[in-house]
PDB file of C-alpha atoms in Angstrom:
ATOM      1  CA  MET R   1       0.714  68.219 -18.218  1.00 41.00           C
ATOM      2  CA  HIS R   2       2.342  64.943 -17.156  1.00 43.00           C
ATOM      3  CA  LEU R   3       0.106  61.898 -17.616  1.00 43.00           C
ATOM      4  CA  VAL R   4       0.532  58.764 -15.472  1.00 43.00           C
ATOM      5  CA  PRO R   5      -0.735  55.556 -17.173  1.00 44.00           C
ATOM      6  CA  ASN R   6      -3.594  53.858 -15.362  1.00 47.00           C
ATOM      7  CA  ALA R   7      -2.243  50.633 -13.829  1.00 43.00           C
ATOM      8  CA  ALA R   8      -5.356  48.642 -14.682  1.00 44.00           C
ATOM      9  CA  LEU R   9      -5.296  49.754 -18.309  1.00 42.00           C
ATOM     10  CA  THR R  10      -1.579  49.000 -18.550  1.00 43.00           C
ATOM     11  CA  ASN R  11      -2.061  45.499 -17.167  1.00 47.00           C
ATOM     12  CA  THR R  12      -4.990  44.881 -19.518  1.00 47.00           C
ATOM     13  CA  ALA R  13      -2.962  46.019 -22.494  1.00 47.00           C
ATOM     14  CA  ALA R  14      -0.049  43.808 -21.465  1.00 46.00           C
ATOM     15  CA  SER R  15      -2.369  40.837 -21.064  1.00 48.00           C
ATOM     16  CA  GLY R  16      -3.862  41.515 -24.500  1.00 53.00           C
ATOM     17  CA  MET R  17      -0.404  41.584 -26.052  1.00 54.00           C
ATOM     18  CA  ALA R  18       0.479  38.274 -24.372  1.00 54.00           C
ATOM     19  CA  ILE R  19      -2.718  36.649 -25.641  1.00 62.00           C
ATOM     20  CA  GLY R  20      -2.013  38.022 -29.098  1.00 69.00           C
ATOM     21  CA  GLU R  21       1.459  36.477 -29.105  1.00 73.00           C
ATOM     22  CA  ASP R  22       0.086  33.121 -27.925  1.00 73.00           C
ATOM     23  CA  LEU R  23      -2.587  33.193 -30.645  1.00 79.00           C
ATOM     24  CA  LYS R  24      -0.003  34.026 -33.280  1.00 77.00           C
ATOM     25  CA  GLU R  25       2.167  31.100 -32.137  1.00 78.00           C
ATOM     26  CA  LEU R  26      -0.830  28.754 -32.208  1.00 76.00           C
ATOM     27  CA  CYS R  27      -1.702  29.821 -35.762  1.00 79.00           C
ATOM     28  CA  GLU R  28       1.862  29.132 -36.855  1.00 76.00           C
ATOM     29  CA  LEU R  29       1.703  25.641 -35.342  1.00 75.00           C
ATOM     30  CA  LEU R  30      -1.593  24.883 -37.106  1.00 75.00           C
ATOM     31  CA  GLN R  31      -0.489  26.269 -40.429  1.00 77.00           C
ATOM     32  CA  GLY R  32      -1.028  23.639 -43.123  1.00 74.00           C
ATOM     33  CA  VAL R  33      -3.164  21.455 -40.835  1.00 75.00           C
ATOM     34  CA  GLU R  34      -6.542  20.534 -42.303  1.00 79.00           C
ATOM     35  CA  LEU R  35      -9.355  18.913 -40.367  1.00 76.00           C
ATOM     36  CA  ASP R  36     -11.154  15.964 -41.929  1.00 77.00           C
ATOM     37  CA  THR R  37     -14.761  16.452 -40.888  1.00 80.00           C
ATOM     38  CA  SER R  38     -15.750  13.080 -42.337  1.00 82.00           C
ATOM     39  CA  VAL R  39     -13.752  11.155 -39.704  1.00 81.00           C
ATOM     40  CA  LYS R  40     -15.132  10.575 -36.231  1.00 82.00           C
ATOM     41  CA  ASP R  41     -13.080  11.955 -33.325  1.00 79.00           C
ATOM     42  CA  GLU R  42     -11.025   9.366 -31.429  1.00 78.00           C
ATOM     43  CA  PHE R  43      -9.228   9.448 -28.105  1.00 76.00           C
ATOM     44  CA  HIS R  44      -5.873   7.724 -27.623  1.00 77.00           C
ATOM     45  CA  TRP R  45      -4.227   6.921 -24.256  1.00 79.00           C
ATOM     46  CA  ASN R  46      -0.468   7.267 -24.709  1.00 80.00           C
ATOM     47  CA  LEU R  47       0.455   5.313 -21.565  1.00 80.00           C
ATOM     48  CA  THR R  48      -0.512   1.924 -23.035  1.00 83.00           C
ATOM     49  CA  SER R  49       0.514   0.168 -26.240  1.00 81.00           C
ATOM     50  CA  SER R  50      -3.144  -0.470 -27.082  1.00 83.00           C
ATOM     51  CA  GLU R  51      -3.849   3.248 -26.491  1.00 81.00           C
ATOM     52  CA  ASP R  52      -6.752   2.234 -24.220  1.00 82.00           C
ATOM     53  CA  PHE R  53      -7.126   3.716 -20.754  1.00 79.00           C
ATOM     54  CA  THR R  54      -6.241   1.443 -17.811  1.00 83.00           C
ATOM     55  CA  VAL R  55      -6.004   2.148 -14.093  1.00 78.00           C
ATOM     56  CA  SER R  56      -2.741   0.195 -13.874  1.00 79.00           C
ATOM     57  CA  SER R  57      -1.089   2.531 -16.398  1.00 73.00           C
ATOM     58  CA  VAL R  58      -2.008   5.503 -14.203  1.00 68.00           C
ATOM     59  CA  SER R  59      -0.660   3.710 -11.130  1.00 67.00           C
ATOM     60  CA  LYS R  60       2.650   3.040 -12.902  1.00 68.00           C
ATOM     61  CA  LYS R  61       2.867   6.657 -13.979  1.00 62.00           C
ATOM     62  CA  VAL R  62       2.240   7.871 -10.428  1.00 59.00           C
ATOM     63  CA  SER R  63       4.844   5.424  -9.063  1.00 60.00           C
ATOM     64  CA  SER R  64       7.435   6.638 -11.546  1.00 59.00           C
ATOM     65  CA  ALA R  65       6.647  10.232 -10.560  1.00 54.00           C
ATOM     66  CA  LYS R  66       7.233   9.307  -6.896  1.00 52.00           C
ATOM     67  CA  GLU R  67      10.611   7.810  -7.786  1.00 51.00           C
ATOM     68  CA  ILE R  68      11.569  11.122  -9.347  1.00 54.00           C
ATOM     69  CA  ALA R  69      10.270  13.180  -6.414  1.00 54.00           C
ATOM     70  CA  TRP R  70      11.575  10.991  -3.574  1.00 70.00           C
ATOM     71  CA  THR R  71      14.767   9.018  -3.086  1.00 79.00           C
ATOM     72  CA  ASN R  72      14.792   5.234  -2.778  1.00 84.00           C
ATOM     73  CA  SER R  73      15.636   5.530   0.916  1.00 87.00           C
ATOM     74  CA  ILE R  74      12.545   7.678   1.525  1.00 89.00           C
ATOM     75  CA  MET R  75      10.392   5.265  -0.482  1.00 89.00           C
ATOM     76  CA  LYS R  76      11.574   2.384   1.721  1.00 91.00           C
ATOM     77  CA  LEU R  77      10.710   4.276   4.896  1.00 93.00           C
ATOM     78  CA  LEU R  78       7.259   5.136   3.556  1.00 93.00           C
ATOM     79  CA  ASP R  79       6.707   1.471   2.752  1.00 93.00           C
ATOM     80  CA  VAL R  80       7.543   0.563   6.365  1.00 95.00           C
ATOM     81  CA  ILE R  81       5.127   3.213   7.634  1.00 95.00           C
ATOM     82  CA  TRP R  82       2.191   1.912   5.588  1.00 92.00           C
ATOM     83  CA  LYS R  83       2.795  -1.629   6.880  1.00 91.00           C
ATOM     84  CA  THR R  84       3.032  -0.589  10.534  1.00 92.00           C
ATOM     85  CA  THR R  85       0.048  -1.305  12.782  1.00 90.00           C
ATOM     86  CA  ILE R  86      -0.830   2.251  13.737  1.00 94.00           C
ATOM     87  CA  PRO R  87      -3.946   4.388  13.103  1.00 95.00           C
ATOM     88  CA  THR R  88      -4.375   5.714   9.568  1.00 94.00           C
ATOM     89  CA  LYS R  89      -4.129   9.342  10.644  1.00 96.00           C
ATOM     90  CA  ILE R  90      -0.738   8.593  12.248  1.00 96.00           C
ATOM     91  CA  LYS R  91       0.428   6.925   9.033  1.00 96.00           C
ATOM     92  CA  THR R  92      -0.619  10.023   7.111  1.00 95.00           C
ATOM     93  CA  PHE R  93       1.218  12.253   9.579  1.00 97.00           C
ATOM     94  CA  SER R  94       4.356  10.080   9.337  1.00 97.00           C
ATOM     95  CA  TRP R  95       4.172  10.144   5.550  1.00 94.00           C
ATOM     96  CA  ARG R  96       4.049  13.943   5.580  1.00 95.00           C
ATOM     97  CA  PHE R  97       6.923  13.983   8.086  1.00 96.00           C
ATOM     98  CA  PHE R  98       9.244  11.931   5.883  1.00 95.00           C
ATOM     99  CA  ILE R  99       8.555  13.928   2.717  1.00 93.00           C
ATOM    100  CA  ASN R 100       8.822  17.219   4.687  1.00 92.00           C
ATOM    101  CA  ARG R 101       5.250  18.340   4.065  1.00 92.00           C
ATOM    102  CA  LEU R 102       4.184  19.219   7.607  1.00 95.00           C
ATOM    103  CA  PRO R 103       2.828  22.789   7.890  1.00 93.00           C
ATOM    104  CA  LEU R 104       5.871  24.115   9.721  1.00 94.00           C
ATOM    105  CA  LYS R 105       6.601  27.831   9.870  1.00 93.00           C
ATOM    106  CA  ASP R 106       9.540  27.806   7.450  1.00 91.00           C
ATOM    107  CA  ILE R 107       7.549  25.920   4.805  1.00 89.00           C
ATOM    108  CA  LEU R 108       4.446  28.112   5.160  1.00 88.00           C
ATOM    109  CA  VAL R 109       6.447  31.320   4.784  1.00 86.00           C
ATOM    110  CA  ASN R 110       8.664  30.073   1.949  1.00 83.00           C
ATOM    111  CA  ARG R 111       5.608  29.051  -0.061  1.00 80.00           C
ATOM    112  CA  GLY R 112       3.831  32.315   0.594  1.00 78.00           C
ATOM    113  CA  VAL R 113       0.962  30.535   2.353  1.00 72.00           C
ATOM    114  CA  SER R 114       1.308  32.574   5.509  1.00 67.00           C
ATOM    115  CA  THR R 115       3.096  35.656   6.807  1.00 66.00           C
ATOM    116  CA  LEU R 116       3.968  35.069  10.443  1.00 72.00           C
ATOM    117  CA  ASP R 117       4.980  37.610  13.048  1.00 77.00           C
ATOM    118  CA  SER R 118       7.559  35.162  14.376  1.00 85.00           C
ATOM    119  CA  MET R 119       9.421  32.226  12.848  1.00 91.00           C
ATOM    120  CA  ASP R 120      10.742  31.145  16.268  1.00 94.00           C
ATOM    121  CA  CYS R 121      10.557  27.552  17.451  1.00 97.00           C
ATOM    122  CA  PRO R 122       7.584  27.281  19.863  1.00 96.00           C
ATOM    123  CA  PHE R 123       9.716  25.200  22.259  1.00 98.00           C
ATOM    124  CA  CYS R 124      12.913  27.226  22.683  1.00 97.00           C
ATOM    125  CA  SER R 125      12.002  30.569  21.032  1.00 95.00           C
ATOM    126  CA  ILE R 126      15.633  30.901  19.921  1.00 95.00           C
ATOM    127  CA  PHE R 127      15.973  29.329  16.481  1.00 96.00           C
ATOM    128  CA  PRO R 128      13.574  29.347  13.489  1.00 95.00           C
ATOM    129  CA  GLU R 129      11.125  26.482  13.329  1.00 96.00           C
ATOM    130  CA  SER R 130      11.989  23.818  10.774  1.00 96.00           C
ATOM    131  CA  LEU R 131      11.569  20.052  10.679  1.00 97.00           C
ATOM    132  CA  ASP R 132      15.177  19.304  11.644  1.00 97.00           C
ATOM    133  CA  HIS R 133      15.213  21.844  14.454  1.00 98.00           C
ATOM    134  CA  LEU R 134      11.789  21.070  15.926  1.00 98.00           C
ATOM    135  CA  PHE R 135      12.208  17.287  16.028  1.00 98.00           C
ATOM    136  CA  TYR R 136      15.972  16.813  16.417  1.00 97.00           C
ATOM    137  CA  GLN R 137      18.062  19.910  17.152  1.00 97.00           C
ATOM    138  CA  CYS R 138      16.021  21.847  19.695  1.00 98.00           C
ATOM    139  CA  GLN R 139      17.391  21.430  23.231  1.00 97.00           C
ATOM    140  CA  VAL R 140      13.862  20.821  24.515  1.00 98.00           C
ATOM    141  CA  THR R 141      13.299  18.033  21.988  1.00 97.00           C
ATOM    142  CA  LYS R 142      16.703  16.469  22.632  1.00 97.00           C
ATOM    143  CA  GLU R 143      15.649  15.891  26.235  1.00 97.00           C
ATOM    144  CA  VAL R 144      12.650  13.878  24.982  1.00 98.00           C
ATOM    145  CA  TRP R 145      14.904  11.647  22.862  1.00 97.00           C
ATOM    146  CA  ASN R 146      17.337  11.165  25.755  1.00 95.00           C
ATOM    147  CA  ARG R 147      14.629  10.145  28.223  1.00 96.00           C
ATOM    148  CA  ILE R 148      13.026   7.677  25.815  1.00 96.00           C
ATOM    149  CA  ILE R 149      16.420   6.145  25.054  1.00 94.00           C
ATOM    150  CA  LEU R 150      17.051   5.743  28.808  1.00 93.00           C
ATOM    151  CA  TRP R 151      13.627   4.112  29.143  1.00 94.00           C
ATOM    152  CA  LEU R 152      14.421   1.608  26.399  1.00 93.00           C
ATOM    153  CA  GLY R 153      17.811   0.672  27.810  1.00 89.00           C
ATOM    154  CA  LYS R 154      20.521  -0.887  25.680  1.00 82.00           C
ATOM    155  CA  VAL R 155      19.423  -2.034  22.225  1.00 80.00           C
ATOM    156  CA  ALA R 156      21.807  -4.395  20.425  1.00 66.00           C
ATOM    157  CA  ASN R 157      23.744  -2.729  17.581  1.00 76.00           C
ATOM    158  CA  LEU R 158      21.870   0.545  18.094  1.00 86.00           C
ATOM    159  CA  SER R 159      23.539   3.667  19.491  1.00 89.00           C
ATOM    160  CA  GLN R 160      21.675   6.711  20.771  1.00 86.00           C
ATOM    161  CA  GLU R 161      22.238   8.516  17.476  1.00 91.00           C
ATOM    162  CA  ASP R 162      21.135   5.417  15.548  1.00 94.00           C
ATOM    163  CA  PHE R 163      17.803   5.404  17.374  1.00 94.00           C
ATOM    164  CA  LYS R 164      17.100   8.945  16.194  1.00 94.00           C
ATOM    165  CA  SER R 165      17.221   7.666  12.607  1.00 95.00           C
ATOM    166  CA  PHE R 166      14.186   5.638  11.548  1.00 96.00           C
ATOM    167  CA  GLY R 167      16.245   4.254   8.670  1.00 95.00           C
ATOM    168  CA  MET R 168      19.007   2.982  10.979  1.00 95.00           C
ATOM    169  CA  ILE R 169      16.427   1.069  13.031  1.00 95.00           C
ATOM    170  CA  GLN R 170      15.326  -0.752   9.880  1.00 95.00           C
ATOM    171  CA  GLU R 171      18.931  -1.449   8.912  1.00 93.00           C
ATOM    172  CA  LYS R 172      20.506  -2.495  12.213  1.00 93.00           C
ATOM    173  CA  VAL R 173      17.749  -4.183  14.225  1.00 93.00           C
ATOM    174  CA  LYS R 174      17.417  -7.769  12.993  1.00 91.00           C
ATOM    175  CA  ASN R 175      14.780  -9.110  15.387  1.00 90.00           C
ATOM    176  CA  THR R 176      11.415  -8.477  13.720  1.00 90.00           C
ATOM    177  CA  LYS R 177       9.402  -8.071  16.934  1.00 88.00           C
ATOM    178  CA  THR R 178      11.948  -5.693  18.447  1.00 91.00           C
ATOM    179  CA  LYS R 179      11.967  -3.664  15.260  1.00 93.00           C
ATOM    180  CA  GLU R 180       8.166  -3.409  15.285  1.00 92.00           C
ATOM    181  CA  ILE R 181       8.228  -2.179  18.886  1.00 92.00           C
ATOM    182  CA  LEU R 182      10.938   0.397  18.177  1.00 95.00           C
ATOM    183  CA  ASN R 183       9.066   1.592  15.079  1.00 96.00           C
ATOM    184  CA  SER R 184       5.928   2.209  17.141  1.00 95.00           C
ATOM    185  CA  ILE R 185       7.843   4.048  19.860  1.00 96.00           C
ATOM    186  CA  TRP R 186       9.722   6.162  17.301  1.00 97.00           C
ATOM    187  CA  ILE R 187       6.529   7.179  15.500  1.00 98.00           C
ATOM    188  CA  ALA R 188       4.767   7.869  18.808  1.00 98.00           C
ATOM    189  CA  LEU R 189       7.672  10.129  19.769  1.00 98.00           C
ATOM    190  CA  ILE R 190       7.463  12.402  16.724  1.00 98.00           C
ATOM    191  CA  TRP R 191       3.649  12.343  16.913  1.00 98.00           C
ATOM    192  CA  CYS R 192       3.642  13.493  20.554  1.00 98.00           C
ATOM    193  CA  ILE R 193       6.206  16.207  19.850  1.00 98.00           C
ATOM    194  CA  TRP R 194       3.975  17.457  17.036  1.00 98.00           C
ATOM    195  CA  ASN R 195       0.901  17.417  19.278  1.00 97.00           C
ATOM    196  CA  MET R 196       2.726  19.382  21.958  1.00 98.00           C
ATOM    197  CA  ARG R 197       3.878  21.899  19.358  1.00 97.00           C
ATOM    198  CA  ASN R 198       0.285  22.441  18.222  1.00 96.00           C
ATOM    199  CA  THR R 199      -0.964  22.736  21.805  1.00 97.00           C
ATOM    200  CA  ILE R 200       1.539  25.513  22.475  1.00 96.00           C
ATOM    201  CA  ILE R 201       0.794  27.387  19.241  1.00 93.00           C
ATOM    202  CA  PHE R 202      -2.984  27.056  19.101  1.00 93.00           C
ATOM    203  CA  ASP R 203      -4.009  26.586  22.736  1.00 95.00           C
ATOM    204  CA  SER R 204      -1.340  28.668  24.497  1.00 95.00           C
ATOM    205  CA  GLY R 205      -0.080  25.529  26.222  1.00 96.00           C
ATOM    206  CA  ILE R 206       3.198  25.078  28.089  1.00 96.00           C
ATOM    207  CA  PHE R 207       5.733  22.385  27.219  1.00 97.00           C
ATOM    208  CA  SER R 208       5.719  19.474  29.652  1.00 97.00           C
ATOM    209  CA  HIS R 209       8.315  16.722  29.327  1.00 97.00           C
ATOM    210  CA  GLU R 210       6.315  14.525  31.686  1.00 97.00           C
ATOM    211  CA  GLU R 211       3.205  14.819  29.506  1.00 97.00           C
ATOM    212  CA  VAL R 212       5.106  14.124  26.278  1.00 98.00           C
ATOM    213  CA  ILE R 213       6.950  11.119  27.723  1.00 98.00           C
ATOM    214  CA  SER R 214       3.828   9.574  29.259  1.00 97.00           C
ATOM    215  CA  ASN R 215       1.920  10.055  25.989  1.00 98.00           C
ATOM    216  CA  ILE R 216       4.704   8.393  24.014  1.00 98.00           C
ATOM    217  CA  MET R 217       4.600   5.400  26.365  1.00 97.00           C
ATOM    218  CA  PHE R 218       0.823   5.186  26.241  1.00 96.00           C
ATOM    219  CA  PHE R 219       0.337   5.535  22.481  1.00 96.00           C
ATOM    220  CA  SER R 220       3.128   3.103  21.619  1.00 95.00           C
ATOM    221  CA  TRP R 221       1.794   0.574  24.170  1.00 93.00           C
ATOM    222  CA  ARG R 222      -1.713   0.854  22.737  1.00 92.00           C
ATOM    223  CA  TRP R 223      -0.476   0.302  19.179  1.00 93.00           C
ATOM    224  CA  VAL R 224       1.828  -2.562  20.090  1.00 90.00           C
ATOM    225  CA  SER R 225      -0.686  -4.318  22.361  1.00 86.00           C
ATOM    226  CA  SER R 226      -3.227  -4.414  19.517  1.00 84.00           C
ATOM    227  CA  ARG R 227      -1.029  -6.859  17.586  1.00 76.00           C
ATOM    228  CA  GLU R 228      -0.704 -10.601  17.718  1.00 61.00           C
ATOM    229  CA  PRO R 229       0.869 -12.122  19.781  1.00 57.00           C
ATOM    230  CA  LEU R 230       1.350  -9.002  21.920  1.00 55.00           C
ATOM    231  CA  ARG R 231      -2.324  -8.428  22.721  1.00 59.00           C
ATOM    232  CA  LYS R 232      -1.858  -9.455  26.393  1.00 67.00           C
ATOM    233  CA  THR R 233       0.891  -6.941  27.072  1.00 76.00           C
ATOM    234  CA  ASN R 234      -0.152  -4.951  30.136  1.00 84.00           C
ATOM    235  CA  PHE R 235       0.950  -1.370  30.645  1.00 88.00           C
ATOM    236  CA  TYR R 236       2.961  -2.125  33.795  1.00 87.00           C
ATOM    237  CA  ASP R 237       5.208  -4.577  31.909  1.00 87.00           C
ATOM    238  CA  TRP R 238       5.441  -2.126  29.035  1.00 91.00           C
ATOM    239  CA  TYR R 239       6.405   0.722  31.358  1.00 90.00           C
ATOM    240  CA  LYS R 240       9.125  -1.339  33.061  1.00 89.00           C
ATOM    241  CA  PHE R 241      10.517  -3.476  30.226  1.00 86.00           C
ATOM    242  CA  PRO R 242       9.214  -2.326  26.814  1.00 89.00           C
ATOM    243  CA  LEU R 243      11.639  -4.309  24.666  1.00 85.00           C
ATOM    244  CA  GLN R 244      11.036  -7.539  26.600  1.00 79.00           C
ATOM    245  CA  CYS R 245       7.357  -7.467  25.694  1.00 73.00           C
ATOM    246  CA  ASN R 246       8.183  -9.039  22.342  1.00 57.00           C
ATOM    247  CA  TYR R 247       8.595 -12.352  24.185  1.00 47.00           C
ATOM    248  CA  HIS R 248       5.053 -12.354  25.568  1.00 44.00           C
ATOM    249  CA  SER R 249       2.437 -14.664  24.070  1.00 40.00           C
TER     250      SER R 249
END
């Protein structure tokens, strides 16, 4: 008679062997160590010279971990985002965008979070959905960038490809007010693309360039007009001459 080992028993036995090996290793490490029961237990914090816990030491440790995880260029962009006058939820979205942590199809599948029937881009249904494709490479998305660039008109020292890079805006645009306006429009653009993507996936919506463009104009105007000295910027002026609104008082 041929016996087939029970899978559960085999797994249990394997786990027991692993625990036994770990216990053996622990005993070897503790060999020769004697506990002094007359001494009171003490806790030492290794991140400070005094070995006392401080919040600042944790903050420094977290900052150093960020430097390892993210490049200096990404850190600079994140710093700009946190200082921009936009709603907190948009800052959080932008932060996740720049560190590539949006729940896009490629990320969800690669991490085993979800098994999807289709990896296709919800806009073009041709290429797999990824951050670069959805926001930059998709032909549907490219049309959004082109129409916003036409709306803005000529920006000094900034080509069409430069505008697609948030980092190039920070580097090439010297006028502070103009840079703030472009930052708001850029963030509104990726935010509205993301919203349209979710509408299509979760609400069976249909892509509308007119809706995306009008939302970009509206959100960016609302964010910009909440600042000083741009609080009196009306939507008509913004719609016609967005970059000239930085001269309003």
